[in-house]
Short mmCIF file of N, CA and C in Angstrom, two decimals:
data_model
loop_
_atom_site.label_atom_id
_atom_site.label_comp_id
_atom_site.label_asym_id
_atom_site.label_seq_id
_atom_site.Cartn_x
_atom_site.Cartn_y
_atom_site.Cartn_z
N MET A 1 95.15 105.05 -39.62
CA MET A 1 96.19 104.58 -38.72
C MET A 1 96.60 103.19 -39.19
N SER A 2 97.89 102.94 -39.39
CA SER A 2 98.37 101.66 -39.88
C SER A 2 98.32 100.61 -38.77
N ASN A 3 98.44 99.38 -39.21
CA ASN A 3 98.42 98.28 -38.24
C ASN A 3 99.55 98.42 -37.25
N GLU A 4 100.72 98.79 -37.72
CA GLU A 4 101.87 98.93 -36.81
C GLU A 4 101.62 100.03 -35.80
N GLU A 5 101.06 101.14 -36.25
CA GLU A 5 100.78 102.23 -35.32
C GLU A 5 99.74 101.79 -34.30
N LEU A 6 98.73 101.07 -34.77
CA LEU A 6 97.70 100.56 -33.86
C LEU A 6 98.31 99.60 -32.86
N ILE A 7 99.15 98.71 -33.35
CA ILE A 7 99.82 97.74 -32.46
C ILE A 7 100.68 98.48 -31.46
N ASN A 8 101.47 99.46 -31.92
CA ASN A 8 102.33 100.22 -31.01
C ASN A 8 101.49 100.97 -29.99
N SER A 9 100.36 101.52 -30.43
CA SER A 9 99.48 102.25 -29.51
C SER A 9 98.94 101.31 -28.45
N ILE A 10 98.49 100.12 -28.88
CA ILE A 10 97.98 99.14 -27.94
C ILE A 10 99.07 98.70 -26.98
N ARG A 11 100.29 98.47 -27.52
CA ARG A 11 101.42 98.08 -26.65
C ARG A 11 101.70 99.16 -25.63
N GLU A 12 101.66 100.43 -26.02
CA GLU A 12 101.93 101.51 -25.08
C GLU A 12 100.88 101.54 -23.97
N VAL A 13 99.60 101.35 -24.35
CA VAL A 13 98.52 101.35 -23.36
C VAL A 13 98.70 100.19 -22.39
N VAL A 14 98.98 99.00 -22.94
CA VAL A 14 99.17 97.83 -22.09
C VAL A 14 100.38 98.03 -21.20
N HIS A 15 101.49 98.58 -21.79
CA HIS A 15 102.70 98.82 -21.00
C HIS A 15 102.43 99.79 -19.85
N SER A 16 101.68 100.87 -20.12
CA SER A 16 101.41 101.85 -19.06
C SER A 16 100.52 101.24 -17.99
N GLU A 17 99.55 100.39 -18.38
CA GLU A 17 98.69 99.76 -17.38
C GLU A 17 99.49 98.79 -16.52
N VAL A 18 100.36 97.99 -17.15
CA VAL A 18 101.19 97.04 -16.40
C VAL A 18 102.14 97.80 -15.49
N SER A 19 102.71 98.90 -15.98
CA SER A 19 103.61 99.72 -15.16
C SER A 19 102.87 100.28 -13.95
N GLY A 20 101.65 100.74 -14.17
CA GLY A 20 100.84 101.25 -13.06
C GLY A 20 100.55 100.16 -12.03
N LEU A 21 100.26 98.95 -12.52
CA LEU A 21 100.01 97.84 -11.61
C LEU A 21 101.27 97.52 -10.80
N LYS A 22 102.43 97.58 -11.45
CA LYS A 22 103.68 97.32 -10.73
C LYS A 22 103.88 98.36 -9.63
N ASP A 23 103.60 99.60 -9.94
CA ASP A 23 103.73 100.66 -8.93
C ASP A 23 102.78 100.41 -7.77
N ASP A 24 101.53 100.02 -8.06
CA ASP A 24 100.55 99.74 -7.01
C ASP A 24 101.02 98.58 -6.13
N VAL A 25 101.57 97.54 -6.74
CA VAL A 25 102.06 96.39 -5.97
C VAL A 25 103.23 96.82 -5.09
N ALA A 26 104.13 97.66 -5.62
CA ALA A 26 105.26 98.15 -4.83
C ALA A 26 104.76 98.97 -3.64
N ASP A 27 103.76 99.81 -3.87
CA ASP A 27 103.18 100.61 -2.78
C ASP A 27 102.57 99.71 -1.71
N LEU A 28 101.86 98.69 -2.14
CA LEU A 28 101.26 97.77 -1.19
C LEU A 28 102.33 97.04 -0.38
N LYS A 29 103.41 96.66 -1.02
CA LYS A 29 104.51 96.00 -0.30
C LYS A 29 105.09 96.94 0.75
N ASN A 30 105.27 98.20 0.38
CA ASN A 30 105.77 99.17 1.35
C ASN A 30 104.80 99.34 2.52
N ASP A 31 103.50 99.39 2.21
CA ASP A 31 102.49 99.51 3.27
C ASP A 31 102.55 98.31 4.21
N VAL A 32 102.68 97.12 3.65
CA VAL A 32 102.76 95.92 4.47
C VAL A 32 104.02 95.96 5.33
N LYS A 33 105.12 96.42 4.79
CA LYS A 33 106.37 96.53 5.55
C LYS A 33 106.20 97.50 6.71
N VAL A 34 105.59 98.66 6.44
CA VAL A 34 105.36 99.65 7.50
C VAL A 34 104.45 99.06 8.57
N LEU A 35 103.40 98.39 8.14
CA LEU A 35 102.49 97.77 9.10
C LEU A 35 103.20 96.71 9.93
N SER A 36 104.06 95.95 9.30
CA SER A 36 104.83 94.94 10.02
C SER A 36 105.73 95.59 11.06
N GLU A 37 106.36 96.70 10.68
CA GLU A 37 107.22 97.41 11.63
C GLU A 37 106.39 97.95 12.80
N LYS A 38 105.20 98.46 12.51
CA LYS A 38 104.33 98.95 13.58
C LYS A 38 103.90 97.81 14.50
N VAL A 39 103.63 96.66 13.91
CA VAL A 39 103.27 95.50 14.71
C VAL A 39 104.44 95.13 15.63
N ASP A 40 105.65 95.16 15.06
CA ASP A 40 106.85 94.87 15.87
C ASP A 40 107.00 95.89 17.00
N GLU A 41 106.77 97.17 16.70
CA GLU A 41 106.84 98.21 17.72
C GLU A 41 105.82 97.95 18.84
N ASN A 42 104.62 97.65 18.42
CA ASN A 42 103.57 97.40 19.42
C ASN A 42 103.85 96.14 20.24
N THR A 43 104.43 95.17 19.61
CA THR A 43 104.80 93.96 20.34
C THR A 43 105.85 94.29 21.39
N ALA A 44 106.82 95.11 21.01
CA ALA A 44 107.85 95.53 21.97
C ALA A 44 107.23 96.32 23.11
N ARG A 45 106.28 97.18 22.78
CA ARG A 45 105.61 97.97 23.81
C ARG A 45 104.83 97.06 24.78
N LEU A 46 104.18 96.06 24.19
CA LEU A 46 103.43 95.13 25.04
C LEU A 46 104.37 94.37 25.99
N ASP A 47 105.51 93.95 25.47
CA ASP A 47 106.48 93.26 26.33
C ASP A 47 106.93 94.17 27.48
N SER A 48 107.19 95.43 27.14
CA SER A 48 107.59 96.39 28.16
C SER A 48 106.49 96.58 29.20
N LEU A 49 105.27 96.66 28.73
CA LEU A 49 104.14 96.82 29.66
C LEU A 49 103.98 95.61 30.57
N ASN A 50 104.19 94.44 30.02
CA ASN A 50 104.07 93.23 30.85
C ASN A 50 105.13 93.21 31.96
N GLU A 51 106.33 93.67 31.64
CA GLU A 51 107.38 93.75 32.67
C GLU A 51 106.98 94.74 33.77
N LYS A 52 106.44 95.87 33.36
CA LYS A 52 106.02 96.87 34.35
C LYS A 52 104.87 96.34 35.21
N VAL A 53 103.99 95.54 34.62
CA VAL A 53 102.88 94.97 35.39
C VAL A 53 103.44 94.06 36.49
N ASP A 54 104.45 93.25 36.11
CA ASP A 54 105.08 92.37 37.11
C ASP A 54 105.75 93.19 38.22
N GLU A 55 106.39 94.28 37.87
CA GLU A 55 107.11 95.11 38.84
C GLU A 55 106.18 96.03 39.63
N ASN A 56 105.16 96.51 39.00
CA ASN A 56 104.29 97.53 39.62
C ASN A 56 102.85 97.05 39.65
N THR A 57 102.49 96.27 40.60
CA THR A 57 101.12 95.78 40.70
C THR A 57 100.15 96.90 41.04
N VAL A 58 100.68 98.00 41.57
CA VAL A 58 99.83 99.13 41.93
C VAL A 58 99.26 99.77 40.66
N ARG A 59 100.03 99.78 39.61
CA ARG A 59 99.59 100.44 38.37
C ARG A 59 98.88 99.47 37.42
N LEU A 60 98.47 98.36 37.89
CA LEU A 60 97.89 97.31 37.06
C LEU A 60 96.68 97.79 36.25
N ASP A 61 95.79 98.55 36.85
CA ASP A 61 94.59 98.99 36.14
C ASP A 61 94.94 99.88 34.95
N ASN A 62 95.88 100.84 35.16
CA ASN A 62 96.29 101.73 34.07
C ASN A 62 96.95 100.95 32.93
N LEU A 63 97.80 100.01 33.34
CA LEU A 63 98.48 99.22 32.31
C LEU A 63 97.49 98.35 31.53
N ASP A 64 96.47 97.83 32.20
CA ASP A 64 95.46 97.03 31.50
C ASP A 64 94.75 97.86 30.43
N GLU A 65 94.46 99.11 30.76
CA GLU A 65 93.83 99.99 29.76
C GLU A 65 94.75 100.18 28.55
N LYS A 66 96.05 100.41 28.84
CA LYS A 66 96.99 100.58 27.73
C LYS A 66 97.12 99.31 26.90
N VAL A 67 97.12 98.18 27.58
CA VAL A 67 97.18 96.90 26.85
C VAL A 67 95.95 96.76 25.96
N ASP A 68 94.79 97.11 26.50
CA ASP A 68 93.56 97.03 25.70
C ASP A 68 93.63 97.96 24.48
N GLN A 69 94.18 99.15 24.70
CA GLN A 69 94.33 100.09 23.57
C GLN A 69 95.27 99.51 22.51
N ASN A 70 96.38 98.96 22.99
CA ASN A 70 97.33 98.38 22.03
C ASN A 70 96.74 97.16 21.32
N THR A 71 95.94 96.42 22.04
CA THR A 71 95.27 95.27 21.42
C THR A 71 94.32 95.76 20.32
N ALA A 72 93.62 96.83 20.60
CA ALA A 72 92.73 97.40 19.58
C ALA A 72 93.53 97.85 18.37
N ARG A 73 94.68 98.47 18.65
CA ARG A 73 95.54 98.90 17.54
C ARG A 73 96.03 97.70 16.73
N LEU A 74 96.44 96.67 17.45
CA LEU A 74 96.89 95.46 16.76
C LEU A 74 95.77 94.85 15.92
N ASN A 75 94.57 94.83 16.49
CA ASN A 75 93.43 94.31 15.72
C ASN A 75 93.19 95.16 14.48
N ASN A 76 93.29 96.47 14.66
CA ASN A 76 93.13 97.38 13.53
C ASN A 76 94.21 97.10 12.48
N LEU A 77 95.45 96.93 12.96
CA LEU A 77 96.54 96.62 12.03
C LEU A 77 96.33 95.28 11.35
N ASN A 78 95.85 94.31 12.11
CA ASN A 78 95.57 93.00 11.51
C ASN A 78 94.49 93.11 10.44
N GLU A 79 93.47 93.92 10.71
CA GLU A 79 92.43 94.15 9.71
C GLU A 79 93.03 94.79 8.46
N LYS A 80 93.92 95.76 8.69
CA LYS A 80 94.55 96.42 7.54
C LYS A 80 95.42 95.44 6.76
N VAL A 81 96.16 94.60 7.49
CA VAL A 81 96.99 93.59 6.82
C VAL A 81 96.11 92.64 6.02
N THR A 82 95.00 92.22 6.63
CA THR A 82 94.06 91.34 5.92
C THR A 82 93.50 92.03 4.68
N ASP A 83 93.14 93.30 4.84
CA ASP A 83 92.63 94.07 3.71
C ASP A 83 93.68 94.18 2.61
N ASN A 84 94.92 94.47 3.01
CA ASN A 84 96.00 94.59 2.02
C ASN A 84 96.27 93.25 1.34
N THR A 85 96.16 92.17 2.10
CA THR A 85 96.34 90.85 1.50
C THR A 85 95.25 90.59 0.46
N ALA A 86 94.03 90.95 0.79
CA ALA A 86 92.93 90.79 -0.17
C ALA A 86 93.17 91.65 -1.40
N ARG A 87 93.64 92.86 -1.18
CA ARG A 87 93.91 93.76 -2.31
C ARG A 87 95.04 93.20 -3.17
N LEU A 88 96.06 92.61 -2.52
CA LEU A 88 97.15 91.98 -3.27
C LEU A 88 96.63 90.82 -4.12
N GLU A 89 95.72 90.04 -3.56
CA GLU A 89 95.14 88.93 -4.32
C GLU A 89 94.37 89.45 -5.52
N ILE A 90 93.63 90.53 -5.33
CA ILE A 90 92.89 91.13 -6.44
C ILE A 90 93.86 91.62 -7.51
N LEU A 91 94.94 92.28 -7.08
CA LEU A 91 95.93 92.76 -8.04
C LEU A 91 96.59 91.60 -8.78
N ASN A 92 96.87 90.52 -8.06
CA ASN A 92 97.46 89.35 -8.72
C ASN A 92 96.51 88.80 -9.78
N LYS A 93 95.21 88.77 -9.46
CA LYS A 93 94.23 88.31 -10.45
C LYS A 93 94.20 89.24 -11.66
N LYS A 94 94.27 90.54 -11.39
CA LYS A 94 94.27 91.51 -12.50
C LYS A 94 95.51 91.34 -13.35
N VAL A 95 96.66 91.14 -12.70
CA VAL A 95 97.91 90.94 -13.46
C VAL A 95 97.80 89.67 -14.30
N SER A 96 97.23 88.62 -13.73
CA SER A 96 97.03 87.38 -14.49
C SER A 96 96.11 87.63 -15.67
N GLY A 97 95.03 88.37 -15.42
CA GLY A 97 94.11 88.71 -16.52
C GLY A 97 94.79 89.53 -17.59
N ASN A 98 95.62 90.48 -17.16
CA ASN A 98 96.34 91.30 -18.14
C ASN A 98 97.36 90.48 -18.90
N THR A 99 97.96 89.50 -18.23
CA THR A 99 98.91 88.62 -18.92
C THR A 99 98.18 87.83 -20.00
N LYS A 100 96.99 87.32 -19.68
CA LYS A 100 96.22 86.60 -20.69
C LYS A 100 95.82 87.52 -21.83
N LYS A 101 95.39 88.73 -21.48
CA LYS A 101 95.02 89.69 -22.52
C LYS A 101 96.23 90.00 -23.40
N LEU A 102 97.41 90.12 -22.78
CA LEU A 102 98.62 90.41 -23.54
C LEU A 102 98.96 89.24 -24.45
N ASP A 103 98.78 88.01 -23.96
CA ASP A 103 99.01 86.84 -24.81
C ASP A 103 98.03 86.84 -25.98
N ASP A 104 96.75 87.12 -25.69
CA ASP A 104 95.75 87.20 -26.76
C ASP A 104 96.11 88.28 -27.76
N LEU A 105 96.58 89.40 -27.24
CA LEU A 105 96.97 90.51 -28.11
C LEU A 105 98.14 90.10 -29.00
N ASN A 106 99.10 89.38 -28.44
CA ASN A 106 100.24 88.91 -29.24
C ASN A 106 99.78 87.96 -30.34
N ILE A 107 98.81 87.10 -30.02
CA ILE A 107 98.26 86.20 -31.03
C ILE A 107 97.59 87.01 -32.14
N LYS A 108 96.82 88.03 -31.74
CA LYS A 108 96.15 88.87 -32.74
C LYS A 108 97.18 89.62 -33.60
N VAL A 109 98.26 90.08 -32.98
CA VAL A 109 99.31 90.77 -33.74
C VAL A 109 99.94 89.81 -34.74
N ASP A 110 100.19 88.57 -34.31
CA ASP A 110 100.74 87.57 -35.23
C ASP A 110 99.78 87.33 -36.40
N ASN A 111 98.47 87.22 -36.09
CA ASN A 111 97.47 87.03 -37.15
C ASN A 111 97.46 88.20 -38.11
N ILE A 112 97.53 89.40 -37.57
CA ILE A 112 97.54 90.60 -38.42
C ILE A 112 98.78 90.60 -39.30
N SER A 113 99.92 90.22 -38.74
CA SER A 113 101.16 90.17 -39.51
C SER A 113 101.04 89.16 -40.64
N ASN A 114 100.45 87.99 -40.34
CA ASN A 114 100.27 86.97 -41.38
C ASN A 114 99.33 87.48 -42.47
N ARG A 115 98.26 88.13 -42.07
CA ARG A 115 97.33 88.69 -43.07
C ARG A 115 98.02 89.75 -43.91
N GLN A 116 98.82 90.56 -43.26
CA GLN A 116 99.52 91.62 -43.98
C GLN A 116 100.48 91.03 -45.02
N LEU A 117 101.19 89.95 -44.65
CA LEU A 117 102.07 89.29 -45.60
C LEU A 117 101.27 88.74 -46.78
N ALA A 118 100.11 88.16 -46.49
CA ALA A 118 99.26 87.63 -47.56
C ALA A 118 98.81 88.75 -48.48
N ILE A 119 98.46 89.89 -47.90
CA ILE A 119 98.04 91.05 -48.71
C ILE A 119 99.19 91.52 -49.59
N PHE A 120 100.40 91.58 -49.03
CA PHE A 120 101.56 91.99 -49.82
C PHE A 120 101.78 91.03 -50.99
N GLU A 121 101.65 89.73 -50.73
CA GLU A 121 101.84 88.74 -51.79
C GLU A 121 100.75 88.89 -52.86
N GLN A 122 99.51 89.08 -52.43
CA GLN A 122 98.42 89.25 -53.39
C GLN A 122 98.61 90.52 -54.21
N THR A 123 99.05 91.58 -53.56
CA THR A 123 99.28 92.84 -54.26
C THR A 123 100.37 92.67 -55.31
N ALA A 124 101.43 91.97 -54.95
CA ALA A 124 102.51 91.74 -55.92
C ALA A 124 101.98 90.95 -57.11
N GLY A 125 101.15 89.92 -56.84
CA GLY A 125 100.57 89.13 -57.92
C GLY A 125 99.66 89.98 -58.80
N LEU A 126 98.86 90.84 -58.19
CA LEU A 126 97.97 91.71 -58.96
C LEU A 126 98.74 92.71 -59.81
N LEU A 127 99.83 93.23 -59.27
CA LEU A 127 100.65 94.16 -60.06
C LEU A 127 101.25 93.46 -61.27
N GLU A 128 101.70 92.24 -61.07
CA GLU A 128 102.26 91.47 -62.19
C GLU A 128 101.17 91.20 -63.23
N PHE A 129 99.97 90.82 -62.76
CA PHE A 129 98.85 90.58 -63.65
C PHE A 129 98.49 91.84 -64.42
N ARG A 130 98.46 92.98 -63.72
CA ARG A 130 98.13 94.26 -64.35
C ARG A 130 99.12 94.59 -65.45
N THR A 131 100.40 94.38 -65.18
CA THR A 131 101.43 94.66 -66.19
C THR A 131 101.21 93.79 -67.42
N THR A 132 100.93 92.52 -67.21
CA THR A 132 100.69 91.60 -68.33
C THR A 132 99.46 92.03 -69.12
N VAL A 133 98.38 92.36 -68.42
CA VAL A 133 97.14 92.79 -69.09
C VAL A 133 97.38 94.07 -69.89
N ASN A 134 98.10 95.03 -69.31
CA ASN A 134 98.39 96.28 -70.03
C ASN A 134 99.20 96.02 -71.30
N GLU A 135 100.16 95.11 -71.22
CA GLU A 135 100.94 94.78 -72.42
C GLU A 135 100.04 94.18 -73.49
N LYS A 136 99.15 93.26 -73.07
CA LYS A 136 98.24 92.62 -74.04
C LYS A 136 97.27 93.64 -74.62
N LEU A 137 96.78 94.58 -73.78
CA LEU A 137 95.87 95.61 -74.28
C LEU A 137 96.58 96.51 -75.29
N ASP A 138 97.85 96.83 -75.03
CA ASP A 138 98.61 97.62 -76.00
C ASP A 138 98.71 96.89 -77.34
N ASN A 139 98.97 95.58 -77.29
CA ASN A 139 99.05 94.79 -78.52
C ASN A 139 97.70 94.77 -79.23
N ILE A 140 96.61 94.60 -78.48
CA ILE A 140 95.27 94.58 -79.07
C ILE A 140 94.96 95.94 -79.71
N SER A 141 95.34 97.03 -79.05
CA SER A 141 95.11 98.37 -79.60
C SER A 141 95.83 98.54 -80.93
N GLU A 142 97.06 98.05 -80.99
CA GLU A 142 97.81 98.14 -82.24
C GLU A 142 97.14 97.30 -83.32
N ASP A 143 96.66 96.10 -82.96
CA ASP A 143 95.98 95.24 -83.93
C ASP A 143 94.70 95.90 -84.44
N ILE A 144 93.93 96.53 -83.56
CA ILE A 144 92.69 97.20 -83.97
C ILE A 144 93.00 98.36 -84.91
N ALA A 145 94.03 99.12 -84.58
CA ALA A 145 94.41 100.24 -85.45
C ALA A 145 94.79 99.72 -86.83
N PHE A 146 95.54 98.60 -86.86
CA PHE A 146 95.93 98.02 -88.14
C PHE A 146 94.70 97.55 -88.90
N LEU A 147 93.74 96.88 -88.21
CA LEU A 147 92.54 96.38 -88.88
C LEU A 147 91.68 97.53 -89.42
N LYS A 148 91.60 98.62 -88.70
CA LYS A 148 90.85 99.79 -89.19
C LYS A 148 91.49 100.33 -90.46
N HIS A 149 92.81 100.41 -90.42
CA HIS A 149 93.53 100.90 -91.60
C HIS A 149 93.29 99.96 -92.79
N LYS A 150 93.38 98.66 -92.52
CA LYS A 150 93.19 97.68 -93.59
C LYS A 150 91.76 97.75 -94.10
N GLU A 151 90.77 97.93 -93.23
CA GLU A 151 89.37 98.03 -93.63
C GLU A 151 89.16 99.24 -94.54
N GLN A 152 89.78 100.36 -94.20
CA GLN A 152 89.66 101.56 -95.03
C GLN A 152 90.25 101.31 -96.42
N GLN A 153 91.38 100.63 -96.44
CA GLN A 153 91.99 100.33 -97.75
C GLN A 153 91.07 99.43 -98.56
N ASN A 154 90.49 98.42 -97.90
CA ASN A 154 89.59 97.50 -98.61
C ASN A 154 88.35 98.23 -99.11
N GLU A 155 87.78 99.11 -98.31
CA GLU A 155 86.61 99.88 -98.74
C GLU A 155 86.96 100.78 -99.93
N ARG A 156 88.14 101.34 -99.88
CA ARG A 156 88.59 102.19 -100.99
C ARG A 156 88.71 101.36 -102.28
N ASP A 157 89.33 100.16 -102.12
CA ASP A 157 89.47 99.28 -103.28
C ASP A 157 88.11 98.85 -103.81
N ILE A 158 87.15 98.54 -102.93
CA ILE A 158 85.79 98.15 -103.35
C ILE A 158 85.13 99.32 -104.07
N PHE A 159 85.29 100.51 -103.55
CA PHE A 159 84.71 101.69 -104.17
C PHE A 159 85.25 101.88 -105.60
N ILE A 160 86.54 101.73 -105.71
CA ILE A 160 87.16 101.90 -107.04
C ILE A 160 86.66 100.81 -107.98
N LEU A 161 86.55 99.59 -107.52
CA LEU A 161 86.09 98.49 -108.37
C LEU A 161 84.62 98.71 -108.78
N LYS A 162 83.79 99.20 -107.88
CA LYS A 162 82.39 99.46 -108.21
C LYS A 162 82.29 100.54 -109.28
N ARG A 163 83.12 101.54 -109.18
CA ARG A 163 83.09 102.62 -110.17
C ARG A 163 83.50 102.11 -111.54
N LYS A 164 84.46 101.22 -111.52
CA LYS A 164 84.92 100.69 -112.80
C LYS A 164 83.86 99.79 -113.41
N ILE A 165 83.13 99.09 -112.62
CA ILE A 165 82.10 98.18 -113.12
C ILE A 165 80.93 98.99 -113.64
N ASN A 166 80.61 100.02 -113.03
CA ASN A 166 79.46 100.83 -113.44
C ASN A 166 79.86 101.67 -114.56
#
């Protein structure tokens, strides 16, 4: 797998994780909005109940029970809002952590790109060196072939001279 493919793969994973976090944050915002609307509804109900208490003192005990029930609901909603706030804080920390990881990843990608450029430059230099060495080796091969030929001629001449002397 090439560096670019690896980088693209990492980017896709990071992108999908960030996208998932965005969706989770949007869901939490919707939950908070719904909870806020329910709180508003319950507040309106409580106001209505208080008016009825003023008008109908005979039904005071029943209304007190309903107020207590609504108070419990409000407390439950407040707990949920508090829980969602804590979850939002956790998500914000995770997003911050992912942002740092993404910054670190970008630094690593830059380092890899710089290394890759250095490798390309070194490869180009080695190819040039190889071409030069091959040319010199070709010249040396020709020189060796010439020296072998010359040596054979010299040995032949020595042989002939020895025969003449003897």
